[in-house]
PDB file of C-alpha atoms and ligand atoms in Angstrom:
ATOM      1  CA  MET A 299     195.948 122.869  66.249  1.00 87.00           C
ATOM      2  CA  ASN A 300     196.436 124.831  69.418  1.00 92.00           C
ATOM      3  CA  HIS A 301     199.199 122.855  71.144  1.00 94.00           C
ATOM      4  CA  ALA A 302     199.460 125.184  74.149  1.00 95.00           C
ATOM      5  CA  LYS A 303     195.775 124.705  74.869  1.00 95.00           C
ATOM      6  CA  TRP A 304     196.205 120.945  74.939  1.00 97.00           C
ATOM      7  CA  ILE A 305     199.254 121.059  77.208  1.00 97.00           C
ATOM      8  CA  ALA A 306     197.334 123.322  79.594  1.00 97.00           C
ATOM      9  CA  TYR A 307     194.329 120.968  79.447  1.00 97.00           C
ATOM     10  CA  PHE A 308     196.385 117.890  80.381  1.00 97.00           C
ATOM     11  CA  HIS A 309     198.042 119.702  83.286  1.00 97.00           C
ATOM     12  CA  ARG A 310     194.676 120.995  84.519  1.00 96.00           C
ATOM     13  CA  ASN A 311     193.179 117.509  84.249  1.00 97.00           C
ATOM     14  CA  ARG A 312     195.619 116.268  86.906  1.00 95.00           C
ATOM     15  CA  GLU A 313     193.694 118.274  89.503  1.00 94.00           C
ATOM     16  CA  GLN A 314     190.523 117.330  91.334  1.00 91.00           C
ATOM     17  CA  ARG A 315     190.957 113.565  91.087  1.00 96.00           C
ATOM     18  CA  PRO A 316     189.521 112.087  94.263  1.00 96.00           C
ATOM     19  CA  GLU A 317     190.772 108.523  94.787  1.00 98.00           C
ATOM     20  CA  PRO A 318     187.923 105.972  94.919  1.00 98.00           C
ATOM     21  CA  ASP A 319     187.323 104.542  98.389  1.00 98.00           C
ATOM     22  CA  TRP A 320     188.946 101.167  97.699  1.00 98.00           C
ATOM     23  CA  ALA A 321     188.505 100.011 101.297  1.00 96.00           C
ATOM     24  CA  ALA A 322     184.698 100.359 101.244  1.00 97.00           C
ATOM     25  CA  PRO A 323     182.798  97.092 101.812  1.00 96.00           C
ATOM     26  CA  ILE A 324     181.902  95.095  98.685  1.00 95.00           C
ATOM     27  CA  ALA A 325     178.307  93.976  98.241  1.00 93.00           C
ATOM     28  CA  LEU A 326     178.506  92.612  94.689  1.00 96.00           C
ATOM     29  CA  PRO A 327     177.128  89.086  94.250  1.00 96.00           C
ATOM     30  CA  GLU A 328     179.444  86.301  93.056  1.00 97.00           C
ATOM     31  CA  SER A 329     177.426  86.051  89.806  1.00 96.00           C
ATOM     32  CA  VAL A 330     178.701  89.556  88.961  1.00 97.00           C
ATOM     33  CA  LEU A 331     182.176  89.226  90.471  1.00 98.00           C
ATOM     34  CA  LYS A 332     183.030  86.054  88.560  1.00 97.00           C
ATOM     35  CA  PRO A 333     182.908  87.576  85.046  1.00 98.00           C
ATOM     36  CA  LEU A 334     184.005  90.999  86.303  1.00 98.00           C
ATOM     37  CA  ARG A 335     187.358  89.678  87.601  1.00 98.00           C
ATOM     38  CA  PRO A 336     188.889  88.551  84.264  1.00 96.00           C
ATOM     39  CA  SER A 337     187.325  91.495  82.437  1.00 97.00           C
ATOM     40  CA  LEU A 338     188.873  94.182  84.663  1.00 98.00           C
ATOM     41  CA  ALA A 339     192.155  92.257  84.842  1.00 97.00           C
ATOM     42  CA  GLU A 340     192.428  92.248  81.032  1.00 95.00           C
ATOM     43  CA  TYR A 341     191.532  95.920  80.904  1.00 96.00           C
ATOM     44  CA  GLN A 342     194.201  96.683  83.501  1.00 96.00           C
ATOM     45  CA  LEU A 343     196.759  95.251  81.083  1.00 95.00           C
ATOM     46  CA  GLY A 344     195.218  96.763  77.938  1.00 92.00           C
ATOM     47  CA  ASP A 345     194.445 100.269  79.205  1.00 93.00           C
ATOM     48  CA  GLY A 346     197.892 101.634  79.925  1.00 91.00           C
ATOM     49  CA  GLY A 347     199.395  98.426  81.335  1.00 91.00           C
ATOM     50  CA  GLY A 348     201.668  97.797  78.349  1.00 89.00           C
ATOM     51  CA  PRO A 349     204.129 100.155  76.679  1.00 90.00           C
ATOM     52  CA  ALA A 350     202.726 103.620  77.424  1.00 88.00           C
ATOM     53  CA  CYS A 351     203.854 105.237  74.182  1.00 93.00           C
ATOM     54  CA  LEU A 352     203.328 105.108  70.438  1.00 95.00           C
ATOM     55  CA  ILE A 353     205.142 102.029  69.136  1.00 95.00           C
ATOM     56  CA  ALA A 354     204.699 102.137  65.343  1.00 95.00           C
ATOM     57  CA  GLY A 355     207.995 102.077  63.457  1.00 92.00           C
ATOM     58  CA  ASP A 356     207.565 105.679  62.346  1.00 94.00           C
ATOM     59  CA  ALA A 357     205.977 106.924  65.601  1.00 94.00           C
ATOM     60  CA  GLU A 358     208.641 109.582  66.027  1.00 93.00           C
ATOM     61  CA  GLN A 359     207.428 111.322  62.859  1.00 92.00           C
ATOM     62  CA  PHE A 360     204.276 112.227  64.763  1.00 93.00           C
ATOM     63  CA  ARG A 361     205.511 112.538  68.351  1.00 95.00           C
ATOM     64  CA  GLY A 362     208.683 114.372  67.362  1.00 93.00           C
ATOM     65  CA  SER A 363     206.984 116.745  64.913  1.00 92.00           C
ATOM     66  CA  SER A 364     207.450 119.473  67.546  1.00 95.00           C
ATOM     67  CA  ASP A 365     208.412 119.807  71.204  1.00 95.00           C
ATOM     68  CA  ALA A 366     204.805 120.662  71.992  1.00 96.00           C
ATOM     69  CA  MET A 367     203.471 117.511  70.317  1.00 96.00           C
ATOM     70  CA  ARG A 368     206.050 115.434  72.183  1.00 96.00           C
ATOM     71  CA  GLN A 369     204.724 116.881  75.454  1.00 97.00           C
ATOM     72  CA  ILE A 370     201.093 116.290  74.471  1.00 97.00           C
ATOM     73  CA  VAL A 371     201.697 112.655  73.510  1.00 97.00           C
ATOM     74  CA  ASP A 372     203.631 112.024  76.732  1.00 97.00           C
ATOM     75  CA  LEU A 373     200.876 113.654  78.830  1.00 97.00           C
ATOM     76  CA  TRP A 374     198.257 111.572  77.016  1.00 97.00           C
ATOM     77  CA  PHE A 375     200.108 108.331  77.752  1.00 97.00           C
ATOM     78  CA  ALA A 376     200.735 109.373  81.358  1.00 97.00           C
ATOM     79  CA  GLU A 377     196.952 109.376  81.749  1.00 97.00           C
ATOM     80  CA  GLU A 378     196.821 105.894  80.210  1.00 97.00           C
ATOM     81  CA  ARG A 379     199.317 104.690  82.817  1.00 97.00           C
ATOM     82  CA  GLU A 380     197.073 106.202  85.471  1.00 97.00           C
ATOM     83  CA  HIS A 381     194.142 104.182  84.092  1.00 98.00           C
ATOM     84  CA  SER A 382     196.155 101.012  84.543  1.00 97.00           C
ATOM     85  CA  ARG A 383     196.958 102.011  88.131  1.00 98.00           C
ATOM     86  CA  LEU A 384     193.287 102.644  88.919  1.00 98.00           C
ATOM     87  CA  LEU A 385     192.246  99.391  87.275  1.00 98.00           C
ATOM     88  CA  GLY A 386     194.924  97.581  89.271  1.00 97.00           C
ATOM     89  CA  ARG A 387     193.353  98.835  92.493  1.00 98.00           C
ATOM     90  CA  ALA A 388     189.947  97.700  91.209  1.00 98.00           C
ATOM     91  CA  VAL A 389     191.354  94.267  90.328  1.00 98.00           C
ATOM     92  CA  ASP A 390     192.785  93.935  93.837  1.00 97.00           C
ATOM     93  CA  ARG A 391     189.509  95.122  95.369  1.00 97.00           C
ATOM     94  CA  ILE A 392     187.407  92.421  93.720  1.00 97.00           C
ATOM     95  CA  GLY A 393     189.919  89.678  94.447  1.00 96.00           C
ATOM     96  CA  ALA A 394     191.080  89.117  90.877  1.00 96.00           C
ATOM     97  CA  ARG A 395     194.578  88.154  89.752  1.00 94.00           C
ATOM     98  CA  ARG A 396     196.528  90.678  87.733  1.00 94.00           C
ATOM     99  CA  VAL A 397     197.214  89.576  84.172  1.00 91.00           C
ATOM    100  CA  LYS A 398     200.817  89.852  82.952  1.00 89.00           C
ATOM    101  CA  GLY A 399     200.120  88.913  79.342  1.00 88.00           C
ATOM    102  CA  HIS A 400     197.373  87.790  77.003  1.00 85.00           C
ATOM    103  CA  TRP A 401     197.504  86.542  73.425  1.00 85.00           C
ATOM    104  CA  SER A 402     195.059  89.205  72.224  1.00 84.00           C
ATOM    105  CA  PHE A 403     197.159  91.966  73.810  1.00 90.00           C
ATOM    106  CA  THR A 404     200.349  90.549  72.267  1.00 91.00           C
ATOM    107  CA  ALA A 405     198.639  90.484  68.853  1.00 89.00           C
ATOM    108  CA  PHE A 406     197.367  94.037  69.404  1.00 89.00           C
ATOM    109  CA  LEU A 407     200.899  95.287  70.126  1.00 93.00           C
ATOM    110  CA  ALA A 408     202.336  93.419  67.132  1.00 92.00           C
ATOM    111  CA  CYS A 409     199.760  95.062  64.841  1.00 90.00           C
ATOM    112  CA  ARG A 410     200.525  98.497  66.237  1.00 92.00           C
ATOM    113  CA  ARG A 411     204.274  97.981  65.716  1.00 93.00           C
ATOM    114  CA  ALA A 412     203.788  96.786  62.139  1.00 92.00           C
ATOM    115  CA  MET A 413     201.440  99.615  61.130  1.00 90.00           C
ATOM    116  CA  GLY A 414     202.391 103.187  60.387  1.00 93.00           C
ATOM    117  CA  VAL A 415     201.740 105.783  63.066  1.00 96.00           C
ATOM    118  CA  ARG A 416     198.630 107.135  61.331  1.00 94.00           C
ATOM    119  CA  ALA A 417     197.006 103.718  61.456  1.00 95.00           C
ATOM    120  CA  GLU A 418     198.206 103.193  65.035  1.00 96.00           C
ATOM    121  CA  LEU A 419     196.607 106.488  66.092  1.00 97.00           C
ATOM    122  CA  GLN A 420     193.314 105.459  64.495  1.00 96.00           C
ATOM    123  CA  VAL A 421     193.414 102.078  66.238  1.00 96.00           C
ATOM    124  CA  LEU A 422     194.053 103.782  69.583  1.00 96.00           C
ATOM    125  CA  LEU A 423     191.234 106.265  68.931  1.00 98.00           C
ATOM    126  CA  LEU A 424     188.771 103.483  68.115  1.00 97.00           C
ATOM    127  CA  VAL A 425     189.827 101.538  71.205  1.00 96.00           C
ATOM    128  CA  GLU A 426     189.223 104.678  73.269  1.00 97.00           C
ATOM    129  CA  ILE A 427     185.771 105.151  71.727  1.00 98.00           C
ATOM    130  CA  VAL A 428     184.626 101.569  72.370  1.00 98.00           C
ATOM    131  CA  SER A 429     186.240 101.580  75.820  1.00 98.00           C
ATOM    132  CA  THR A 430     184.209 104.679  76.625  1.00 98.00           C
ATOM    133  CA  VAL A 431     181.112 102.521  76.120  1.00 98.00           C
ATOM    134  CA  TYR A 432     182.597  99.755  78.317  1.00 98.00           C
ATOM    135  CA  TYR A 433     183.303 102.106  81.233  1.00 98.00           C
ATOM    136  CA  ARG A 434     179.985 103.903  80.814  1.00 98.00           C
ATOM    137  CA  LEU A 435     178.000 100.663  80.990  1.00 98.00           C
ATOM    138  CA  ILE A 436     179.922  99.571  84.089  1.00 98.00           C
ATOM    139  CA  ARG A 437     179.258 102.932  85.729  1.00 98.00           C
ATOM    140  CA  ARG A 438     175.576 102.751  84.789  1.00 98.00           C
ATOM    141  CA  HIS A 439     174.924  99.187  85.930  1.00 98.00           C
ATOM    142  CA  CYS A 440     177.457  98.359  88.621  1.00 97.00           C
ATOM    143  CA  THR A 441     176.291  99.062  92.169  1.00 96.00           C
ATOM    144  CA  ASP A 442     179.818  99.257  93.613  1.00 97.00           C
ATOM    145  CA  GLN A 443     180.554 102.939  94.266  1.00 98.00           C
ATOM    146  CA  PRO A 444     184.397 102.773  94.111  1.00 98.00           C
ATOM    147  CA  LEU A 445     184.215 101.056  90.713  1.00 98.00           C
ATOM    148  CA  ARG A 446     181.744 103.675  89.495  1.00 98.00           C
ATOM    149  CA  ASP A 447     184.009 106.457  90.762  1.00 98.00           C
ATOM    150  CA  MET A 448     186.963 104.884  88.935  1.00 98.00           C
ATOM    151  CA  CYS A 449     184.908 104.742  85.720  1.00 98.00           C
ATOM    152  CA  SER A 450     184.023 108.435  86.096  1.00 98.00           C
ATOM    153  CA  LEU A 451     187.708 109.365  86.338  1.00 98.00           C
ATOM    154  CA  ILE A 452     188.652 107.269  83.301  1.00 98.00           C
ATOM    155  CA  LEU A 453     185.652 108.506  81.283  1.00 98.00           C
ATOM    156  CA  ARG A 454     186.660 112.087  81.965  1.00 98.00           C
ATOM    157  CA  ASP A 455     190.155 111.386  80.612  1.00 98.00           C
ATOM    158  CA  GLU A 456     188.944 109.419  77.595  1.00 98.00           C
ATOM    159  CA  ALA A 457     186.602 112.272  76.595  1.00 97.00           C
ATOM    160  CA  GLY A 458     189.705 114.478  76.466  1.00 97.00           C
ATOM    161  CA  HIS A 459     191.695 111.897  74.496  1.00 97.00           C
ATOM    162  CA  VAL A 460     188.936 111.493  71.903  1.00 97.00           C
ATOM    163  CA  ALA A 461     188.654 115.280  71.586  1.00 96.00           C
ATOM    164  CA  PHE A 462     192.427 115.481  71.078  1.00 97.00           C
ATOM    165  CA  HIS A 463     192.187 112.968  68.206  1.00 97.00           C
ATOM    166  CA  ARG A 464     189.360 114.972  66.681  1.00 96.00           C
ATOM    167  CA  ASP A 465     191.464 118.115  66.836  1.00 95.00           C
ATOM    168  CA  ARG A 466     194.557 116.505  65.294  1.00 95.00           C
ATOM    169  CA  LEU A 467     192.483 114.936  62.490  1.00 95.00           C
ATOM    170  CA  ALA A 468     190.728 118.219  61.759  1.00 93.00           C
ATOM    171  CA  SER A 469     194.110 119.982  61.694  1.00 92.00           C
ATOM    172  CA  ALA A 470     195.299 117.411  59.145  1.00 90.00           C
ATOM    173  CA  GLY A 471     192.262 118.208  56.961  1.00 89.00           C
ATOM    174  CA  VAL A 472     190.380 114.967  57.666  1.00 88.00           C
ATOM    175  CA  SER A 473     186.589 115.228  57.703  1.00 83.00           C
ATOM    176  CA  ASN A 474     183.505 113.411  56.450  1.00 82.00           C
ATOM    177  CA  TRP A 475     182.965 115.963  53.685  1.00 82.00           C
ATOM    178  CA  GLY A 476     183.068 115.078  49.956  1.00 87.00           C
ATOM    179  CA  LEU A 477     183.896 111.726  48.374  1.00 90.00           C
ATOM    180  CA  GLY A 478     187.212 111.367  50.214  1.00 88.00           C
ATOM    181  CA  GLY A 479     185.509 112.155  53.490  1.00 89.00           C
ATOM    182  CA  THR A 480     182.749 109.638  52.848  1.00 93.00           C
ATOM    183  CA  LEU A 481     185.313 106.920  52.175  1.00 95.00           C
ATOM    184  CA  TRP A 482     187.213 107.910  55.310  1.00 95.00           C
ATOM    185  CA  GLU A 483     184.004 107.744  57.364  1.00 96.00           C
ATOM    186  CA  LEU A 484     183.131 104.342  55.894  1.00 96.00           C
ATOM    187  CA  GLN A 485     186.449 102.766  56.871  1.00 96.00           C
ATOM    188  CA  PHE A 486     186.337 104.523  60.264  1.00 97.00           C
ATOM    189  CA  ARG A 487     182.906 103.083  61.059  1.00 97.00           C
ATOM    190  CA  LEU A 488     183.835  99.610  59.758  1.00 97.00           C
ATOM    191  CA  PHE A 489     186.955  99.398  61.906  1.00 97.00           C
ATOM    192  CA  GLY A 490     184.992 100.888  64.800  1.00 98.00           C
ATOM    193  CA  LEU A 491     182.392  98.146  64.512  1.00 98.00           C
ATOM    194  CA  ALA A 492     185.165  95.543  64.371  1.00 96.00           C
ATOM    195  CA  ALA A 493     186.657  96.971  67.591  1.00 96.00           C
ATOM    196  CA  ALA A 494     183.203  96.954  69.199  1.00 98.00           C
ATOM    197  CA  ALA A 495     182.597  93.333  68.158  1.00 97.00           C
ATOM    198  CA  MET A 496     185.936  92.331  69.670  1.00 94.00           C
ATOM    199  CA  LEU A 497     185.042  94.134  72.894  1.00 96.00           C
ATOM    200  CA  TRP A 498     181.666  92.415  73.137  1.00 97.00           C
ATOM    201  CA  LEU A 499     183.235  89.006  72.413  1.00 96.00           C
ATOM    202  CA  THR A 500     185.764  89.367  75.213  1.00 94.00           C
ATOM    203  CA  HIS A 501     183.828  91.463  77.751  1.00 97.00           C
ATOM    204  CA  GLY A 502     180.170  90.980  76.835  1.00 98.00           C
ATOM    205  CA  ARG A 503     179.730  88.285  79.490  1.00 97.00           C
ATOM    206  CA  CYS A 504     180.818  90.717  82.183  1.00 98.00           C
ATOM    207  CA  LEU A 505     178.603  93.529  80.871  1.00 98.00           C
ATOM    208  CA  ARG A 506     175.594  91.183  80.614  1.00 98.00           C
ATOM    209  CA  ALA A 507     176.157  89.973  84.192  1.00 98.00           C
ATOM    210  CA  LEU A 508     176.031  93.585  85.343  1.00 98.00           C
ATOM    211  CA  GLY A 509     172.684  94.065  83.572  1.00 97.00           C
ATOM    212  CA  ALA A 510     173.714  95.696  80.283  1.00 98.00           C
ATOM    213  CA  ARG A 511     171.884  94.498  77.184  1.00 97.00           C
ATOM    214  CA  PRO A 512     173.402  93.828  73.730  1.00 98.00           C
ATOM    215  CA  MET A 513     171.084  96.419  72.138  1.00 98.00           C
ATOM    216  CA  GLU A 514     172.143  98.988  74.711  1.00 98.00           C
ATOM    217  CA  PHE A 515     175.786  98.280  73.860  1.00 98.00           C
ATOM    218  CA  CYS A 516     175.093  98.607  70.103  1.00 98.00           C
ATOM    219  CA  ARG A 517     173.187 101.851  70.620  1.00 98.00           C
ATOM    220  CA  GLU A 518     176.036 103.358  72.638  1.00 98.00           C
ATOM    221  CA  ILE A 519     178.634 102.295  70.069  1.00 98.00           C
ATOM    222  CA  HIS A 520     176.583 103.787  67.238  1.00 98.00           C
ATOM    223  CA  ARG A 521     176.117 106.990  69.232  1.00 98.00           C
ATOM    224  CA  GLU A 522     179.827 107.376  70.026  1.00 98.00           C
ATOM    225  CA  LEU A 523     181.006 106.713  66.450  1.00 98.00           C
ATOM    226  CA  SER A 524     178.357 109.048  65.003  1.00 97.00           C
ATOM    227  CA  ARG A 525     179.122 111.763  67.528  1.00 97.00           C
ATOM    228  CA  PHE A 526     182.815 111.625  66.671  1.00 97.00           C
ATOM    229  CA  VAL A 527     182.203 111.871  62.912  1.00 96.00           C
ATOM    230  CA  TRP A 528     179.609 114.626  63.312  1.00 93.00           C
ATOM    231  CA  ARG A 529     181.815 116.721  65.589  1.00 93.00           C
ATOM    232  CA  LEU A 530     184.810 116.217  63.301  1.00 93.00           C
ATOM    233  CA  GLY A 531     182.758 117.561  60.377  1.00 90.00           C
ATOM    234  CA  ARG A 532     181.687 120.547  62.464  1.00 85.00           C
ATOM    235  CA  THR A 533     185.254 121.202  63.623  1.00 82.00           C
ATOM    236  CA  VAL A 534     186.546 121.302  60.045  1.00 77.00           C
ATOM    237  CA  GLN A 535     183.589 123.343  58.814  1.00 71.00           C
ATOM    238  CA  VAL A 536     183.690 125.913  61.605  1.00 63.00           C
ATOM    239  CA  PRO A 537     187.229 125.955  63.065  1.00 57.00           C
ATOM    240  CA  SER A 538     186.352 128.729  65.519  1.00 50.00           C
ATOM    241  CA  ARG A 539     184.010 126.300  67.254  1.00 51.00           C
ATOM    242  CA  VAL A 540     186.857 124.066  68.413  1.00 50.00           C
ATOM    243  CA  ARG A 541     186.468 123.862  72.161  1.00 54.00           C
ATOM    244  CA  LEU A 542     188.432 121.190  73.929  1.00 57.00           C
ATOM    245  CA  PRO A 543     187.640 118.885  75.492  1.00 62.00           C
ATOM    246  CA  GLU A 544     183.919 118.382  74.981  1.00 53.00           C
ATOM    247  CA  PRO A 545     181.955 117.957  78.198  1.00 47.00           C
ATOM    248  CA  LEU A 546     181.480 114.293  79.009  1.00 48.00           C
ATOM    249  CA  VAL A 547     177.996 112.959  78.291  1.00 44.00           C
ATOM    250  CA  ALA A 548     177.197 110.078  80.636  1.00 43.00           C
TER     251      ALA A 548
HETATM  252 FE1  FE2 B 792     192.685 104.722  78.855  1.00 69.97          FE
HETATM  253 FE1  FE2 B 793     192.757 107.095  76.367  1.00 69.97          FE
END
């Protein structure tokens, strides 16, 4: 894994980040705003609003494996904190109340603490993959330009985060090749579907109000999970093809 390339990427990604025009007039109907308020408020807490670091008991084994990895992990979580800041502005814009805590977020943190760092990293990766679908559907269906601009910024970052996970997994020899790889892919897809189901249960009402359809959500989830597995296989098969991050596909 080329650590220097990743550090350079995260520093470069801090540039060219135009702030959404939060003061622009809002024209969203109440039928959209009502489910959008709790949805964005929960995301503001979940996407970088909690502890912005790895919290598994053995997290330091991964983060502290080298100075470079420590920098990469810290730069990654700095972007997560930025997502929470952006979402906070969005929450204020639509007149929602910021959420300080939620049982599902508390349970999520407890699971991450109890698991080993490898499992925590997979959970975070899967959350990033399904959240990519959440932000993409909001950007596609929401008519509010500042919210769409916010989604574009977050989607750009998440594409980099997912590519980082692909690179670290490939470096650790993980792929979908052979029997071991098939079993890895099976568990990856199963947990991915579980994360997607949880997302739809808690945020599906908001996405439906915006105009997204359940089949559209399922198609996007399938596409994101398949793309990750396919690219991971390619990365392991042809290491010279590693090019990070992948361009974001809207
Ligand atoms: Fe994020
Ligand atoms: Fe992320």
